[in-house]
Amino acid sequence: MHSFDRYYASQQLTEKSDVYSFGVVLFELLSGKKPVSAEDFGPELNIVHWARSLIRKGDVCGIIDPCIASNVKIESVWRVAEVANQCVEQRGHNRPRMQEVIVAIQDAIRIERGNENGLKSSSSSSSKAQSSRKTLLTSFLELESPDISRNSLAPAARSFYIYFLRPSKNLRRYGSWAIITGPTDGIGKAFAFQLAQKGLNLILVARNPDKLKDVSDSIRSKYSQTQILTVVMDFSGDIDEGVKRIKESIEGLDVGILINNAGMSYPYAKYFHEVDEELINNLIKINVEGTTKVTQAVLPNMLKRKKGAIINMGSGAAALIPSYPFYSVYAGAKTYVDQFTKCLHVEYKKSGIDVQCQVPLYVATKMTKIRRASFLVASPEGYAKAALRFVGYEAQCTPYWPHALMGAVVSALPESVFESFNIKRCLQIRKKGLQKDSMKKE
């Protein structure tokens, strides 16, 4: 929503934090979805009321991304919350549907095109045209119409369509089997359950046979018709031997989907010179070599049938933010995954193979060491559900829309501003990590 650079009757945006706050509230108002978690809200409570209660306590960090919270004026957030709250009070639960918003935006674009073509009319008809520019979107918010242009509105309309209207593809059309690496925890486990729910059979690839058995039994207990094969493969060990087992397992099967989810990051933030050789080798081996060789093993099977989908898990650290200091090798490895995927997308698009790199931000997993999901931190289940809706579309995507919103805000900030906040955050993580290491040694 940062493209709407004017939304008050008598003042303009002066802080990027306003855009962020307004975007969060606006998305909730328009979609009718309840962010954060259901337990945090009563039946009549929405994000605006929730945000106002935190603002009154002075807890700006509770509603704003920690990276920019210290630079946000409470009055700015309050002003945006007030505008949104008036909308809620005036409209209640009668919020516009996404289709209505798209139509309103398209109508505004048509009006603007008419103006650009030099359409002239009488002063009365001109006045009527101007008033018609107060579209459903702006009238709903009781705000002055923004300066409308195709360059700003078309991307907004596209984003609304992609995240709220676009239908997901039938994943079974790719084939009846799906391979998932790293399926015993976090996102990979959530992917396995989601695909089983959609009727696909599974080939689960991980290093721990006991965990593979546990997750397989859990899936079968819930989806009894699901066929499950397991492959023991240590991505930090003999990758070639593991790839050989995968090839043997998929022989004769119509494997339609590969999700390269196995990956690793730092235990905590570190300067590059502090990263030991073993960690560097594992970061490159698991994130780069593992993804590359498993893809190469599965791809020929898909090419024979001229259909398939390959989803490589990248990271917002490599695609959505300017830099990721103190995690340099991880960010570099994920940048490889991103570019590798984009190249394969172009190479095999005409062969019926959809290759995609997904670049999420924060997800509550063991790898990120984030315990609880929130509005900006996806749960593994919430992320996997959103992620599967994007399969078969863009070469690179951020399926969880709050992550995309956060990425847009970061891109609107000067790099120096974001890096300043990010360095402070990473140094705090490093300090805690060093303290834990010190306690273990004692």
Short mmCIF file of C-alpha atoms in Angstrom, two decimals:
data_model
loop_
_atom_site.label_atom_id
_atom_site.label_comp_id
_atom_site.label_asym_id
_atom_site.label_seq_id
_atom_site.Cartn_x
_atom_site.Cartn_y
_atom_site.Cartn_z
CA MET A 1 0.00 0.00 0.00
CA HIS A 2 3.04 2.30 -0.02
CA SER A 3 2.08 3.38 -3.56
CA PHE A 4 -0.76 5.47 -2.14
CA ASP A 5 1.39 8.38 -1.04
CA ARG A 6 -1.53 10.54 0.11
CA TYR A 7 -4.43 9.31 2.14
CA TYR A 8 -5.26 12.10 4.55
CA ALA A 9 -7.37 15.11 3.68
CA SER A 10 -4.81 17.68 4.76
CA GLN A 11 -1.50 15.91 5.25
CA GLN A 12 0.93 13.62 3.52
CA LEU A 13 2.86 10.61 4.70
CA THR A 14 6.18 11.54 6.20
CA GLU A 15 7.22 8.23 7.78
CA LYS A 16 7.53 4.78 6.26
CA SER A 17 6.21 3.39 9.54
CA ASP A 18 2.85 4.99 8.74
CA VAL A 19 2.73 2.99 5.53
CA TYR A 20 3.45 -0.20 7.43
CA SER A 21 0.82 0.42 10.09
CA PHE A 22 -1.77 1.50 7.58
CA GLY A 23 -1.02 -1.49 5.35
CA VAL A 24 -1.54 -3.98 8.18
CA VAL A 25 -4.84 -2.44 9.21
CA LEU A 26 -6.05 -1.95 5.65
CA PHE A 27 -5.35 -5.54 4.65
CA GLU A 28 -7.30 -6.79 7.65
CA LEU A 29 -10.20 -4.48 6.93
CA LEU A 30 -10.42 -5.46 3.29
CA SER A 31 -9.88 -9.20 3.66
CA GLY A 32 -12.01 -9.71 6.76
CA LYS A 33 -9.37 -12.14 7.99
CA LYS A 34 -8.31 -12.30 11.63
CA PRO A 35 -4.54 -11.97 11.96
CA VAL A 36 -2.35 -13.14 14.81
CA SER A 37 -4.18 -16.12 16.35
CA ALA A 38 -7.81 -16.86 17.05
CA GLU A 39 -7.17 -17.11 20.78
CA ASP A 40 -6.06 -13.48 20.92
CA PHE A 41 -9.42 -12.16 19.76
CA GLY A 42 -12.97 -12.36 20.97
CA PRO A 43 -15.78 -12.72 18.41
CA GLU A 44 -16.16 -8.94 18.06
CA LEU A 45 -12.51 -7.92 18.33
CA ASN A 46 -10.32 -7.15 15.34
CA ILE A 47 -6.76 -6.02 14.77
CA VAL A 48 -7.67 -2.33 15.14
CA HIS A 49 -9.03 -2.74 18.66
CA TRP A 50 -6.14 -5.02 19.52
CA ALA A 51 -3.61 -2.48 18.22
CA ARG A 52 -5.26 0.41 20.08
CA SER A 53 -5.04 -1.45 23.38
CA LEU A 54 -1.32 -1.95 22.85
CA ILE A 55 -0.81 1.68 21.81
CA ARG A 56 -2.47 2.88 25.01
CA LYS A 57 0.03 0.82 26.95
CA GLY A 58 2.84 2.34 24.92
CA ASP A 59 3.70 -1.07 23.46
CA VAL A 60 4.43 0.00 19.89
CA CYS A 61 6.74 -3.00 19.44
CA GLY A 62 3.70 -5.23 19.88
CA ILE A 63 2.22 -4.17 16.56
CA ILE A 64 5.21 -2.98 14.57
CA ASP A 65 8.07 -5.06 13.23
CA PRO A 66 10.91 -4.98 15.80
CA CYS A 67 13.34 -3.82 13.12
CA ILE A 68 11.65 -0.42 12.84
CA ALA A 69 9.77 -0.13 16.13
CA SER A 70 12.25 2.12 17.88
CA ASN A 71 11.96 4.69 15.10
CA VAL A 72 8.16 4.93 15.15
CA LYS A 73 6.30 7.77 16.81
CA ILE A 74 3.35 6.59 18.86
CA GLU A 75 1.29 9.53 17.56
CA SER A 76 1.76 8.30 13.99
CA VAL A 77 0.51 4.83 14.78
CA TRP A 78 -2.34 6.28 16.82
CA ARG A 79 -3.43 8.47 13.90
CA VAL A 80 -3.60 5.49 11.55
CA ALA A 81 -5.40 3.35 14.11
CA GLU A 82 -7.94 6.13 14.64
CA VAL A 83 -8.72 6.29 10.92
CA ALA A 84 -9.10 2.52 10.74
CA ASN A 85 -11.18 2.41 13.89
CA GLN A 86 -13.65 4.94 12.45
CA CYS A 87 -14.02 2.69 9.42
CA VAL A 88 -14.82 -0.28 11.61
CA GLU A 89 -17.35 1.68 13.66
CA GLN A 90 -19.05 3.05 10.54
CA ARG A 91 -19.09 -0.15 8.54
CA GLY A 92 -19.01 -2.84 11.20
CA HIS A 93 -18.65 -6.23 9.56
CA ASN A 94 -19.95 -5.04 6.19
CA ARG A 95 -16.52 -4.91 4.65
CA PRO A 96 -16.08 -4.86 0.88
CA ARG A 97 -15.25 -8.14 -0.79
CA MET A 98 -12.02 -8.51 -2.73
CA GLN A 99 -13.97 -8.61 -5.99
CA GLU A 100 -15.49 -5.22 -5.19
CA VAL A 101 -12.09 -3.74 -4.45
CA ILE A 102 -10.69 -5.03 -7.74
CA VAL A 103 -13.64 -3.58 -9.66
CA ALA A 104 -13.21 -0.25 -7.88
CA ILE A 105 -9.52 -0.12 -8.72
CA GLN A 106 -10.16 -1.07 -12.34
CA ASP A 107 -12.81 1.65 -12.53
CA ALA A 108 -10.32 4.18 -11.20
CA ILE A 109 -7.77 3.08 -13.80
CA ARG A 110 -10.32 3.50 -16.60
CA ILE A 111 -11.10 7.01 -15.37
CA GLU A 112 -7.41 7.88 -15.27
CA ARG A 113 -6.88 6.53 -18.78
CA GLY A 114 -9.72 8.72 -19.95
CA ASN A 115 -8.02 11.74 -18.40
CA GLU A 116 -4.71 10.83 -20.03
CA ASN A 117 -6.36 10.60 -23.44
CA GLY A 118 -7.43 14.20 -23.08
CA LEU A 119 -11.13 13.60 -22.81
CA LYS A 120 -12.81 16.95 -22.38
CA SER A 121 -16.24 17.63 -21.10
CA SER A 122 -18.29 20.44 -19.60
CA SER A 123 -17.48 21.72 -16.14
CA SER A 124 -20.46 19.86 -14.69
CA SER A 125 -19.49 16.54 -16.23
CA SER A 126 -15.89 17.17 -15.19
CA SER A 127 -17.02 17.66 -11.62
CA LYS A 128 -18.99 14.44 -11.84
CA ALA A 129 -15.93 12.59 -13.11
CA GLN A 130 -13.84 13.93 -10.26
CA SER A 131 -16.37 12.80 -7.69
CA SER A 132 -16.51 9.37 -9.28
CA ARG A 133 -12.82 9.02 -8.55
CA LYS A 134 -13.78 8.58 -4.94
CA THR A 135 -13.90 4.84 -5.40
CA LEU A 136 -15.19 2.14 -3.09
CA LEU A 137 -11.72 1.81 -1.59
CA THR A 138 -11.32 5.48 -0.66
CA SER A 139 -14.95 6.07 0.29
CA PHE A 140 -14.79 3.08 2.61
CA LEU A 141 -11.85 4.66 4.38
CA GLU A 142 -13.47 8.13 4.30
CA LEU A 143 -10.26 9.52 2.81
CA GLU A 144 -9.39 11.81 -0.08
CA SER A 145 -8.73 9.95 -3.32
CA PRO A 146 -5.05 9.24 -3.91
CA ASP A 147 -3.26 10.41 -7.02
CA ILE A 148 -4.30 7.50 -9.24
CA SER A 149 -1.98 6.08 -11.87
CA ARG A 150 -1.74 2.77 -13.66
CA ASN A 151 1.77 2.25 -12.32
CA SER A 152 0.58 2.34 -8.71
CA LEU A 153 -2.87 0.78 -8.88
CA ALA A 154 -2.21 -2.13 -11.22
CA PRO A 155 0.36 -3.76 -8.88
CA ALA A 156 -2.00 -3.27 -5.93
CA ALA A 157 -4.84 -4.93 -7.82
CA ARG A 158 -2.55 -7.76 -8.84
CA SER A 159 -1.46 -8.31 -5.24
CA PHE A 160 -5.06 -8.47 -4.03
CA TYR A 161 -5.85 -11.02 -6.73
CA ILE A 162 -2.79 -13.18 -6.06
CA TYR A 163 -3.21 -13.39 -2.29
CA PHE A 164 -6.98 -13.48 -1.91
CA LEU A 165 -8.67 -14.44 -5.19
CA ARG A 166 -6.40 -16.56 -7.33
CA PRO A 167 -7.38 -20.25 -7.25
CA SER A 168 -4.81 -22.85 -6.29
CA LYS A 169 -3.89 -25.50 -8.82
CA ASN A 170 -4.86 -29.14 -8.56
CA LEU A 171 -1.59 -30.64 -7.36
CA ARG A 172 -2.61 -34.17 -8.30
CA ARG A 173 -2.41 -33.22 -11.96
CA TYR A 174 1.38 -33.28 -11.62
CA GLY A 175 1.37 -36.88 -10.41
CA SER A 176 0.24 -39.05 -7.52
CA TRP A 177 3.51 -38.95 -5.53
CA ALA A 178 5.35 -36.10 -3.80
CA ILE A 179 8.89 -36.07 -2.39
CA ILE A 180 9.65 -33.92 0.64
CA THR A 181 13.11 -33.49 2.12
CA GLY A 182 13.34 -32.54 5.79
CA PRO A 183 9.77 -33.66 6.64
CA THR A 184 10.21 -34.56 10.30
CA ASP A 185 9.83 -31.06 11.76
CA GLY A 186 8.57 -27.58 11.02
CA ILE A 187 7.60 -26.56 7.50
CA GLY A 188 8.52 -29.91 5.96
CA LYS A 189 6.26 -31.81 8.34
CA ALA A 190 3.43 -29.36 7.67
CA PHE A 191 3.93 -29.84 3.92
CA ALA A 192 3.65 -33.61 4.36
CA PHE A 193 0.32 -33.38 6.19
CA GLN A 194 -1.08 -30.85 3.71
CA LEU A 195 -0.15 -32.99 0.70
CA ALA A 196 -1.59 -36.11 2.32
CA GLN A 197 -4.81 -34.21 2.91
CA LYS A 198 -4.88 -33.36 -0.79
CA GLY A 199 -4.65 -37.04 -1.69
CA LEU A 200 -1.00 -37.38 -2.66
CA ASN A 201 1.25 -40.27 -1.69
CA LEU A 202 4.52 -39.34 -0.01
CA ILE A 203 8.22 -40.11 -0.20
CA LEU A 204 9.79 -38.67 2.94
CA VAL A 205 13.54 -38.04 2.98
CA ALA A 206 15.42 -37.33 6.22
CA ARG A 207 18.40 -38.52 8.24
CA ASN A 208 16.66 -39.83 11.38
CA PRO A 209 14.83 -43.16 10.82
CA ASP A 210 12.97 -42.92 14.13
CA LYS A 211 11.57 -39.49 13.32
CA LEU A 212 10.66 -40.67 9.83
CA LYS A 213 8.67 -43.51 11.35
CA ASP A 214 6.95 -41.19 13.82
CA VAL A 215 5.82 -38.69 11.19
CA SER A 216 4.76 -41.51 8.83
CA ASP A 217 2.64 -43.12 11.54
CA SER A 218 1.07 -39.76 12.41
CA ILE A 219 0.11 -39.12 8.80
CA ARG A 220 -1.28 -42.62 8.29
CA SER A 221 -3.38 -42.35 11.45
CA LYS A 222 -5.05 -39.24 10.03
CA TYR A 223 -5.03 -40.09 6.31
CA SER A 224 -5.22 -43.86 6.12
CA GLN A 225 -5.30 -43.99 2.31
CA THR A 226 -1.92 -42.27 1.98
CA GLN A 227 0.95 -44.47 0.80
CA ILE A 228 4.26 -43.47 2.37
CA LEU A 229 7.82 -44.44 1.51
CA THR A 230 10.80 -43.28 3.56
CA VAL A 231 14.39 -42.70 2.51
CA VAL A 232 17.15 -42.26 5.09
CA MET A 233 19.55 -39.59 3.88
CA ASP A 234 22.01 -37.46 5.84
CA PHE A 235 22.42 -34.21 3.91
CA SER A 236 25.53 -33.40 5.92
CA GLY A 237 27.00 -36.84 5.15
CA ASP A 238 27.21 -38.94 1.98
CA ILE A 239 24.81 -37.08 -0.31
CA ASP A 240 25.58 -39.26 -3.33
CA GLU A 241 24.55 -42.40 -1.43
CA GLY A 242 21.33 -40.71 -0.37
CA VAL A 243 20.58 -39.59 -3.92
CA LYS A 244 21.09 -43.17 -5.09
CA ARG A 245 18.44 -44.33 -2.59
CA ILE A 246 16.03 -41.67 -3.81
CA LYS A 247 16.47 -42.81 -7.42
CA GLU A 248 15.77 -46.41 -6.41
CA SER A 249 12.66 -45.36 -4.45
CA ILE A 250 11.06 -43.36 -7.26
CA GLU A 251 11.67 -45.93 -9.99
CA GLY A 252 8.34 -46.62 -11.70
CA LEU A 253 6.41 -44.02 -9.68
CA ASP A 254 4.73 -40.94 -11.17
CA VAL A 255 6.46 -38.43 -8.92
CA GLY A 256 4.82 -35.10 -9.63
CA ILE A 257 6.09 -32.84 -6.85
CA LEU A 258 9.48 -32.32 -5.24
CA ILE A 259 9.82 -30.02 -2.24
CA ASN A 260 13.46 -29.31 -1.40
CA ASN A 261 12.85 -28.25 2.18
CA ALA A 262 15.91 -29.66 3.97
CA GLY A 263 18.15 -26.85 5.11
CA MET A 264 20.12 -25.41 7.99
CA SER A 265 21.15 -22.03 9.35
CA TYR A 266 23.49 -20.71 12.01
CA PRO A 267 22.93 -21.65 15.66
CA TYR A 268 22.98 -17.90 16.28
CA ALA A 269 24.34 -14.73 14.65
CA LYS A 270 28.11 -14.75 14.12
CA TYR A 271 30.76 -12.64 12.47
CA PHE A 272 32.08 -14.48 9.41
CA HIS A 273 35.54 -15.00 10.96
CA GLU A 274 33.86 -16.73 13.92
CA VAL A 275 32.16 -19.39 11.78
CA ASP A 276 34.04 -22.68 12.04
CA GLU A 277 34.93 -24.81 9.03
CA GLU A 278 32.45 -27.57 9.89
CA LEU A 279 29.52 -25.14 9.97
CA ILE A 280 30.56 -23.56 6.66
CA ASN A 281 30.81 -26.98 5.01
CA ASN A 282 27.42 -28.08 6.34
CA LEU A 283 25.70 -24.84 5.30
CA ILE A 284 26.94 -25.24 1.74
CA LYS A 285 26.48 -29.00 1.60
CA ILE A 286 22.91 -29.09 2.93
CA ASN A 287 21.53 -25.91 1.40
CA VAL A 288 23.37 -25.96 -1.94
CA GLU A 289 24.68 -29.42 -2.81
CA GLY A 290 21.71 -31.28 -1.35
CA THR A 291 19.12 -29.16 -3.16
CA THR A 292 21.06 -29.37 -6.44
CA LYS A 293 21.64 -33.12 -6.47
CA VAL A 294 18.17 -34.14 -5.29
CA THR A 295 16.67 -31.95 -8.03
CA GLN A 296 18.92 -33.55 -10.63
CA ALA A 297 17.89 -37.01 -9.42
CA VAL A 298 14.14 -36.37 -9.65
CA LEU A 299 13.94 -34.17 -12.75
CA PRO A 300 14.41 -36.89 -15.44
CA ASN A 301 11.36 -38.76 -14.09
CA MET A 302 9.27 -35.61 -14.55
CA LEU A 303 10.64 -34.90 -18.02
CA LYS A 304 9.58 -38.34 -19.23
CA ARG A 305 5.99 -37.54 -18.26
CA LYS A 306 6.29 -33.87 -19.32
CA LYS A 307 4.84 -32.59 -16.07
CA GLY A 308 5.99 -31.84 -12.56
CA ALA A 309 6.53 -29.17 -9.93
CA ILE A 310 9.76 -28.46 -8.05
CA ILE A 311 9.59 -26.17 -5.01
CA ASN A 312 12.90 -25.03 -3.57
CA MET A 313 12.85 -23.36 -0.18
CA GLY A 314 14.84 -20.16 -0.38
CA SER A 315 14.75 -17.39 2.19
CA GLY A 316 13.64 -13.81 2.52
CA ALA A 317 17.16 -13.27 3.88
CA ALA A 318 18.41 -13.63 0.31
CA ALA A 319 15.55 -12.06 -1.62
CA LEU A 320 13.48 -9.63 0.44
CA ILE A 321 16.05 -7.69 2.44
CA PRO A 322 19.17 -5.80 1.30
CA SER A 323 21.61 -7.91 3.33
CA TYR A 324 21.67 -10.45 6.14
CA PRO A 325 24.80 -9.69 8.19
CA PHE A 326 26.08 -12.22 10.72
CA TYR A 327 24.43 -14.99 8.66
CA SER A 328 26.52 -14.41 5.54
CA VAL A 329 27.13 -18.01 4.46
CA TYR A 330 23.47 -18.95 4.98
CA ALA A 331 22.30 -15.91 3.00
CA GLY A 332 24.80 -16.69 0.25
CA ALA A 333 23.66 -20.31 0.05
CA LYS A 334 20.01 -19.27 -0.20
CA THR A 335 20.90 -16.73 -2.89
CA TYR A 336 22.30 -19.65 -4.88
CA VAL A 337 19.02 -21.54 -4.41
CA ASP A 338 17.08 -18.51 -5.64
CA GLN A 339 19.14 -18.01 -8.81
CA PHE A 340 19.41 -21.76 -9.45
CA THR A 341 15.61 -22.00 -9.32
CA LYS A 342 15.03 -19.03 -11.62
CA CYS A 343 17.32 -20.58 -14.23
CA LEU A 344 15.56 -23.95 -14.06
CA HIS A 345 12.20 -22.20 -14.30
CA VAL A 346 13.24 -20.76 -17.67
CA GLU A 347 14.96 -23.95 -18.87
CA TYR A 348 12.06 -26.33 -18.22
CA LYS A 349 8.95 -24.16 -18.47
CA LYS A 350 8.20 -25.41 -21.99
CA SER A 351 8.74 -29.00 -20.84
CA GLY A 352 5.78 -28.83 -18.46
CA ILE A 353 7.90 -28.49 -15.31
CA ASP A 354 7.00 -25.68 -12.90
CA VAL A 355 10.09 -24.72 -10.88
CA GLN A 356 9.61 -22.27 -8.05
CA CYS A 357 11.64 -20.72 -5.23
CA GLN A 358 9.67 -19.72 -2.15
CA VAL A 359 11.23 -16.97 -0.03
CA PRO A 360 9.53 -16.73 3.38
CA LEU A 361 10.57 -14.55 6.28
CA TYR A 362 9.95 -15.66 9.86
CA VAL A 363 8.29 -19.03 10.55
CA ALA A 364 8.02 -20.51 14.05
CA THR A 365 10.35 -23.51 13.70
CA LYS A 366 13.31 -25.07 15.48
CA MET A 367 15.67 -23.61 12.88
CA THR A 368 14.53 -20.03 13.49
CA LYS A 369 14.26 -20.67 17.24
CA ILE A 370 10.97 -18.76 17.30
CA ARG A 371 8.52 -20.60 19.51
CA ARG A 372 5.22 -18.84 18.88
CA ALA A 373 3.50 -17.79 15.69
CA SER A 374 2.11 -14.27 15.39
CA PHE A 375 0.87 -11.92 12.69
CA LEU A 376 4.31 -11.57 11.08
CA VAL A 377 5.62 -14.98 12.16
CA ALA A 378 3.83 -17.80 10.36
CA SER A 379 3.11 -21.14 11.96
CA PRO A 380 4.47 -24.09 9.94
CA GLU A 381 0.90 -25.16 9.18
CA GLY A 382 -0.16 -21.67 8.16
CA TYR A 383 2.85 -21.25 5.93
CA ALA A 384 2.50 -24.66 4.25
CA LYS A 385 -1.16 -24.04 3.50
CA ALA A 386 -0.36 -20.69 1.90
CA ALA A 387 2.67 -22.10 0.08
CA LEU A 388 0.77 -24.85 -1.72
CA ARG A 389 -1.63 -22.25 -3.13
CA PHE A 390 1.32 -20.74 -5.02
CA VAL A 391 2.67 -23.93 -6.59
CA GLY A 392 2.68 -23.70 -10.37
CA TYR A 393 2.74 -19.92 -10.63
CA GLU A 394 5.64 -17.48 -10.19
CA ALA A 395 9.32 -18.49 -10.38
CA GLN A 396 9.86 -16.70 -7.07
CA CYS A 397 7.17 -15.98 -4.49
CA THR A 398 6.46 -15.08 -0.89
CA PRO A 399 3.27 -17.07 -0.19
CA TYR A 400 2.47 -15.80 3.31
CA TRP A 401 1.04 -12.34 2.67
CA PRO A 402 2.21 -10.65 5.91
CA HIS A 403 5.75 -11.61 4.84
CA ALA A 404 5.16 -9.95 1.47
CA LEU A 405 3.82 -6.86 3.21
CA MET A 406 6.86 -6.78 5.47
CA GLY A 407 9.14 -7.15 2.45
CA ALA A 408 7.43 -4.22 0.74
CA VAL A 409 7.98 -2.06 3.79
CA VAL A 410 11.64 -3.01 4.00
CA SER A 411 12.12 -2.21 0.31
CA ALA A 412 10.62 1.23 0.90
CA LEU A 413 13.11 2.02 3.67
CA PRO A 414 16.57 3.39 2.94
CA GLU A 415 19.05 0.50 3.11
CA SER A 416 21.10 2.28 5.75
CA VAL A 417 18.06 2.57 8.03
CA PHE A 418 17.16 -1.10 7.74
CA GLU A 419 20.76 -2.24 8.12
CA SER A 420 21.15 -0.18 11.27
CA PHE A 421 18.18 -1.90 12.91
CA ASN A 422 19.15 -5.31 11.59
CA ILE A 423 22.70 -5.04 12.93
CA LYS A 424 21.39 -4.15 16.38
CA ARG A 425 18.99 -7.10 16.31
CA CYS A 426 21.65 -9.56 15.14
CA LEU A 427 24.18 -8.38 17.71
CA GLN A 428 21.62 -8.98 20.45
CA ILE A 429 21.08 -12.52 19.13
CA ARG A 430 24.85 -13.04 19.02
CA LYS A 431 25.23 -11.86 22.60
CA LYS A 432 22.59 -14.31 23.85
CA GLY A 433 24.15 -17.13 21.84
CA LEU A 434 27.60 -16.49 23.29
CA GLN A 435 26.14 -16.43 26.80
CA LYS A 436 24.50 -19.83 26.24
CA ASP A 437 27.75 -21.25 24.88
CA SER A 438 29.58 -19.95 27.94
CA MET A 439 27.05 -21.55 30.29
CA LYS A 440 27.40 -24.91 28.51
CA LYS A 441 31.18 -24.85 28.93
CA GLU A 442 30.80 -24.19 32.64
#
